Amino acid sequence: DAKTTQPTSMDCAEGRAANLPCNHSTISGNEYVYWYRQIHSQGPQYIIHGLKNNETNEMASLIITEDRKSSTLILPHATLRDTAVYYCIGISSGSARQLTFGSGTQLTVLP
Amino acid sequence: EAGVVQSPRYKIIEKKQPVAFWCNPISGHNTLYWYLQNLGQGPELLIRYENEEAVDDSQLPKDRFSAERLKGVDSTLKIQPAELGDSAVYLCASSRSAGDTGELFFGEGSRLTVL
């Protein structure tokens, strides 16, 4: 599975878009990019995943670069409840159940 | 739809004592996982079940850890005897098997403190 690199921490003002980057330069053609988040004292929560195309759901948007070496998770209007650790995970389609979490990015939404 | 239920939420024991954690997955989810999360780190997989079969237990320290999922529904993770280094959060997750998108549903975890 692809190694991913994320900043340790980021701040964002409430109401603004939060853009969380992830580098996955070793990702292979059949590996998806998954994003999970973990709010303090809770279990991780699935956000979104994608392969090549940009994806959007009710929680966030995922922008994957054309060369697939990096991606950005966008929370369009961050709220205080979005304060959490965000994990970017690269995983092949055959191993979709074997998620390997790194240390993630601590996003703090400021009032 | 009820989520993944874990108990107890918190457990404090002295070293060398046994401890057990229980997990009830989402109804209809055939795949069940136990993860370990140390402070400041991401979760690490301990064991994965497909129905009642443990299909990946390579990261489970088998000298003191054991797990079971006898009827392919709920599961128990046991540590005997507990050591100081076992203090962590133990997370249970479940997912569907057929047409799985990789979305795992996690419980709130069981926080273990070993004194």
Short mmCIF file of C-alpha atoms in Angstrom, two decimals:
data_model
loop_
_atom_site.label_atom_id
_atom_site.label_comp_id
_atom_site.label_asym_id
_atom_site.label_seq_id
_atom_site.Cartn_x
_atom_site.Cartn_y
_atom_site.Cartn_z
CA ASP A 1 0.00 0.00 0.00
CA ALA A 2 1.14 3.54 -0.75
CA LYS A 3 3.00 5.53 1.89
CA THR A 4 1.24 8.83 2.59
CA THR A 5 2.62 12.04 4.05
CA GLN A 6 0.47 14.63 5.80
CA PRO A 7 1.24 17.77 7.80
CA THR A 8 1.14 17.18 11.52
CA SER A 9 -1.29 19.99 12.22
CA MET A 10 -3.33 22.76 10.60
CA ASP A 11 -5.63 25.55 11.74
CA CYS A 12 -8.68 26.87 9.93
CA ALA A 13 -11.10 29.69 10.73
CA GLU A 14 -14.70 28.69 11.31
CA GLY A 15 -16.80 29.14 8.17
CA ARG A 16 -13.79 29.01 5.89
CA ALA A 17 -12.79 26.12 3.65
CA ALA A 18 -10.33 23.68 5.19
CA ASN A 19 -7.90 22.23 2.65
CA LEU A 20 -5.99 19.21 3.94
CA PRO A 21 -3.13 18.00 1.72
CA CYS A 22 -1.77 14.52 1.36
CA ASN A 23 1.24 13.33 -0.61
CA HIS A 24 1.21 9.78 -1.97
CA SER A 25 3.95 9.86 -4.60
CA THR A 26 4.38 6.06 -4.59
CA ILE A 27 0.72 5.29 -5.18
CA SER A 28 0.11 2.65 -7.85
CA GLY A 29 -2.56 2.60 -10.50
CA ASN A 30 -5.03 0.41 -8.63
CA GLU A 31 -4.71 2.11 -5.24
CA TYR A 32 -7.50 4.25 -3.89
CA VAL A 33 -7.08 7.26 -1.63
CA TYR A 34 -9.26 7.07 1.48
CA TRP A 35 -9.90 9.74 4.06
CA TYR A 36 -11.07 9.12 7.60
CA ARG A 37 -11.29 11.45 10.54
CA GLN A 38 -11.25 10.90 14.29
CA ILE A 39 -12.88 13.31 16.66
CA HIS A 40 -11.48 13.28 20.18
CA SER A 41 -12.59 10.23 22.21
CA GLN A 42 -14.43 8.70 19.27
CA GLY A 43 -13.60 6.03 16.73
CA PRO A 44 -12.49 6.97 13.20
CA GLN A 45 -15.20 7.96 10.74
CA TYR A 46 -15.13 7.39 7.00
CA ILE A 47 -15.26 10.60 4.93
CA ILE A 48 -14.62 9.87 1.27
CA HIS A 49 -12.48 7.92 -1.16
CA GLY A 50 -11.41 8.18 -4.79
CA LEU A 51 -9.23 6.62 -7.47
CA LYS A 52 -8.65 9.12 -10.28
CA ASN A 53 -11.58 11.48 -10.51
CA ASN A 54 -12.50 14.16 -8.05
CA GLU A 55 -15.23 13.10 -5.66
CA THR A 56 -17.80 14.97 -3.61
CA ASN A 57 -20.26 13.86 -0.98
CA GLU A 58 -22.24 15.51 1.79
CA MET A 59 -19.18 15.73 4.02
CA ALA A 60 -16.33 16.81 1.78
CA SER A 61 -14.70 17.01 -1.62
CA LEU A 62 -11.63 15.08 -2.69
CA ILE A 63 -9.34 16.54 -5.33
CA ILE A 64 -6.76 14.15 -6.79
CA THR A 65 -3.99 15.51 -8.99
CA GLU A 66 -3.76 14.21 -12.54
CA ASP A 67 -0.53 12.33 -11.79
CA ARG A 68 -2.20 10.96 -8.60
CA LYS A 69 0.84 11.81 -6.50
CA SER A 70 -1.12 14.00 -4.15
CA SER A 71 -4.64 14.87 -3.12
CA THR A 72 -6.53 17.46 -1.09
CA LEU A 73 -9.51 16.95 1.15
CA ILE A 74 -11.74 20.01 1.22
CA LEU A 75 -14.24 20.80 3.94
CA PRO A 76 -16.08 23.70 2.26
CA HIS A 77 -17.37 25.47 5.37
CA ALA A 78 -15.50 24.24 8.43
CA THR A 79 -17.29 24.22 11.77
CA LEU A 80 -15.95 23.73 15.28
CA ARG A 81 -17.22 20.15 15.12
CA ASP A 82 -14.80 19.45 12.28
CA THR A 83 -11.89 19.70 14.72
CA ALA A 84 -10.35 16.23 14.48
CA VAL A 85 -7.41 14.17 13.26
CA TYR A 86 -7.72 13.51 9.54
CA TYR A 87 -6.12 10.40 8.06
CA CYS A 88 -5.20 9.96 4.40
CA ILE A 89 -4.74 6.30 3.46
CA GLY A 90 -3.65 4.73 0.19
CA ILE A 91 -4.89 1.20 -0.33
CA SER A 92 -5.23 -1.19 -3.25
CA SER A 93 -8.64 -2.34 -4.37
CA GLY A 94 -7.96 -5.89 -3.23
CA SER A 95 -7.10 -4.82 0.27
CA ALA A 96 -9.93 -2.43 0.88
CA ARG A 97 -10.49 -3.84 4.33
CA GLN A 98 -6.88 -3.58 5.51
CA LEU A 99 -6.61 0.09 6.31
CA THR A 100 -3.23 1.22 7.63
CA PHE A 101 -3.50 4.49 9.51
CA GLY A 102 -0.58 6.89 9.85
CA SER A 103 -0.44 9.74 12.34
CA GLY A 104 -2.75 12.01 10.35
CA THR A 105 -3.27 15.79 10.46
CA GLN A 106 -4.72 17.46 13.53
CA LEU A 107 -7.14 20.06 12.16
CA THR A 108 -8.21 22.72 14.63
CA VAL A 109 -11.11 24.93 13.59
CA LEU A 110 -10.85 28.26 15.35
CA PRO A 111 -13.86 30.42 16.28
CA GLU B 1 -29.34 1.88 12.26
CA ALA B 2 -27.44 1.13 15.46
CA GLY B 3 -23.71 1.60 15.25
CA VAL B 4 -20.88 -0.59 16.49
CA VAL B 5 -21.26 -1.06 20.23
CA GLN B 6 -18.31 -1.63 22.51
CA SER B 7 -18.04 -2.19 26.24
CA PRO B 8 -16.71 -1.24 28.64
CA ARG B 9 -15.85 2.31 27.62
CA TYR B 10 -13.23 2.56 30.33
CA LYS B 11 -11.35 -0.04 32.32
CA ILE B 12 -8.66 0.38 34.96
CA ILE B 13 -6.81 -2.70 36.16
CA GLU B 14 -3.57 -3.59 37.85
CA LYS B 15 -0.84 -5.26 35.86
CA LYS B 16 -1.02 -9.04 35.60
CA GLN B 17 -4.82 -8.95 35.84
CA PRO B 18 -7.00 -10.19 32.97
CA VAL B 19 -9.33 -7.94 31.00
CA ALA B 20 -11.91 -8.51 28.28
CA PHE B 21 -13.55 -6.20 25.77
CA TRP B 22 -16.79 -6.88 23.96
CA CYS B 23 -17.95 -5.69 20.55
CA ASN B 24 -21.29 -5.96 18.77
CA PRO B 25 -20.97 -5.00 15.09
CA ILE B 26 -23.59 -3.43 12.86
CA SER B 27 -26.27 -5.93 11.93
CA GLY B 28 -25.46 -7.70 8.69
CA HIS B 29 -21.76 -6.81 8.74
CA ASN B 30 -19.78 -9.98 8.22
CA THR B 31 -16.32 -8.47 8.69
CA LEU B 32 -15.15 -7.45 12.14
CA TYR B 33 -11.87 -5.83 13.16
CA TRP B 34 -10.04 -5.13 16.38
CA TYR B 35 -7.62 -2.19 16.35
CA LEU B 36 -5.22 -0.90 18.99
CA GLN B 37 -4.60 2.83 19.30
CA ASN B 38 -1.79 4.23 21.40
CA LEU B 39 -1.85 7.85 22.47
CA GLY B 40 -1.02 10.22 19.62
CA GLN B 41 -0.88 7.48 17.01
CA GLY B 42 -3.23 6.07 14.41
CA PRO B 43 -5.07 2.78 14.95
CA GLU B 44 -3.18 -0.46 14.26
CA LEU B 45 -4.94 -3.63 13.17
CA LEU B 46 -4.82 -6.53 15.63
CA ILE B 47 -7.16 -9.04 14.01
CA ARG B 48 -9.79 -9.27 11.27
CA TYR B 49 -12.68 -11.72 11.13
CA GLU B 50 -14.73 -12.80 8.14
CA ASN B 51 -17.80 -14.24 9.85
CA GLU B 52 -16.38 -16.49 12.58
CA GLU B 53 -13.01 -17.06 10.89
CA ALA B 54 -9.94 -15.05 11.85
CA VAL B 55 -8.43 -14.29 8.42
CA ASP B 56 -5.69 -11.91 9.57
CA ASP B 57 -4.25 -12.17 13.09
CA SER B 58 -0.62 -11.57 12.21
CA GLN B 59 -0.38 -8.48 14.45
CA LEU B 60 -2.07 -10.05 17.47
CA PRO B 61 0.43 -10.78 20.29
CA LYS B 62 -0.69 -14.33 20.84
CA ASP B 63 1.20 -14.91 24.06
CA ARG B 64 -1.23 -12.74 26.01
CA PHE B 65 -3.97 -11.64 23.60
CA SER B 66 -6.82 -13.78 22.35
CA ALA B 67 -10.01 -13.07 20.46
CA GLU B 68 -13.11 -14.95 19.48
CA ARG B 69 -16.20 -14.49 17.37
CA LEU B 70 -18.00 -17.74 17.98
CA LYS B 71 -21.27 -17.22 16.10
CA GLY B 72 -19.97 -14.75 13.57
CA VAL B 73 -21.69 -11.81 15.23
CA ASP B 74 -20.30 -10.26 18.40
CA SER B 75 -16.70 -10.64 19.46
CA THR B 76 -14.52 -10.60 22.56
CA LEU B 77 -10.90 -9.50 22.86
CA LYS B 78 -9.03 -10.71 25.94
CA ILE B 79 -5.69 -9.82 27.48
CA GLN B 80 -4.22 -12.11 30.10
CA PRO B 81 -2.12 -11.07 31.88
CA ALA B 82 -2.16 -7.33 31.18
CA GLU B 83 1.09 -5.36 31.14
CA LEU B 84 1.71 -1.66 31.64
CA GLY B 85 2.35 -1.23 27.93
CA ASP B 86 -1.13 -2.49 27.08
CA SER B 87 -2.63 0.83 28.20
CA ALA B 88 -4.35 2.07 25.05
CA VAL B 89 -7.70 2.38 23.32
CA TYR B 90 -9.07 -0.81 21.79
CA LEU B 91 -11.29 -0.10 18.81
CA CYS B 92 -13.73 -2.44 17.15
CA ALA B 93 -14.94 -1.88 13.59
CA SER B 94 -17.18 -3.69 11.14
CA SER B 95 -17.90 -3.63 7.44
CA ARG B 96 -20.04 -5.39 4.88
CA SER B 97 -18.36 -8.12 2.87
CA ALA B 98 -20.10 -8.08 -0.48
CA GLY B 99 -19.38 -5.05 -2.62
CA ASP B 100 -17.26 -3.60 0.12
CA THR B 101 -16.06 -0.06 -0.59
CA GLY B 102 -13.53 -0.12 2.20
CA GLU B 103 -15.77 1.87 4.50
CA LEU B 104 -15.27 0.70 8.06
CA PHE B 105 -17.63 1.66 10.86
CA PHE B 106 -15.90 2.09 14.20
CA GLY B 107 -17.17 1.91 17.74
CA GLU B 108 -16.21 4.51 20.34
CA GLY B 109 -13.49 2.27 21.74
CA SER B 110 -12.56 0.83 25.11
CA ARG B 111 -9.89 2.77 26.96
CA LEU B 112 -7.66 0.53 29.07
CA THR B 113 -5.41 1.81 31.83
CA VAL B 114 -3.01 -0.69 33.40
CA LEU B 115 -1.52 0.41 36.73
#
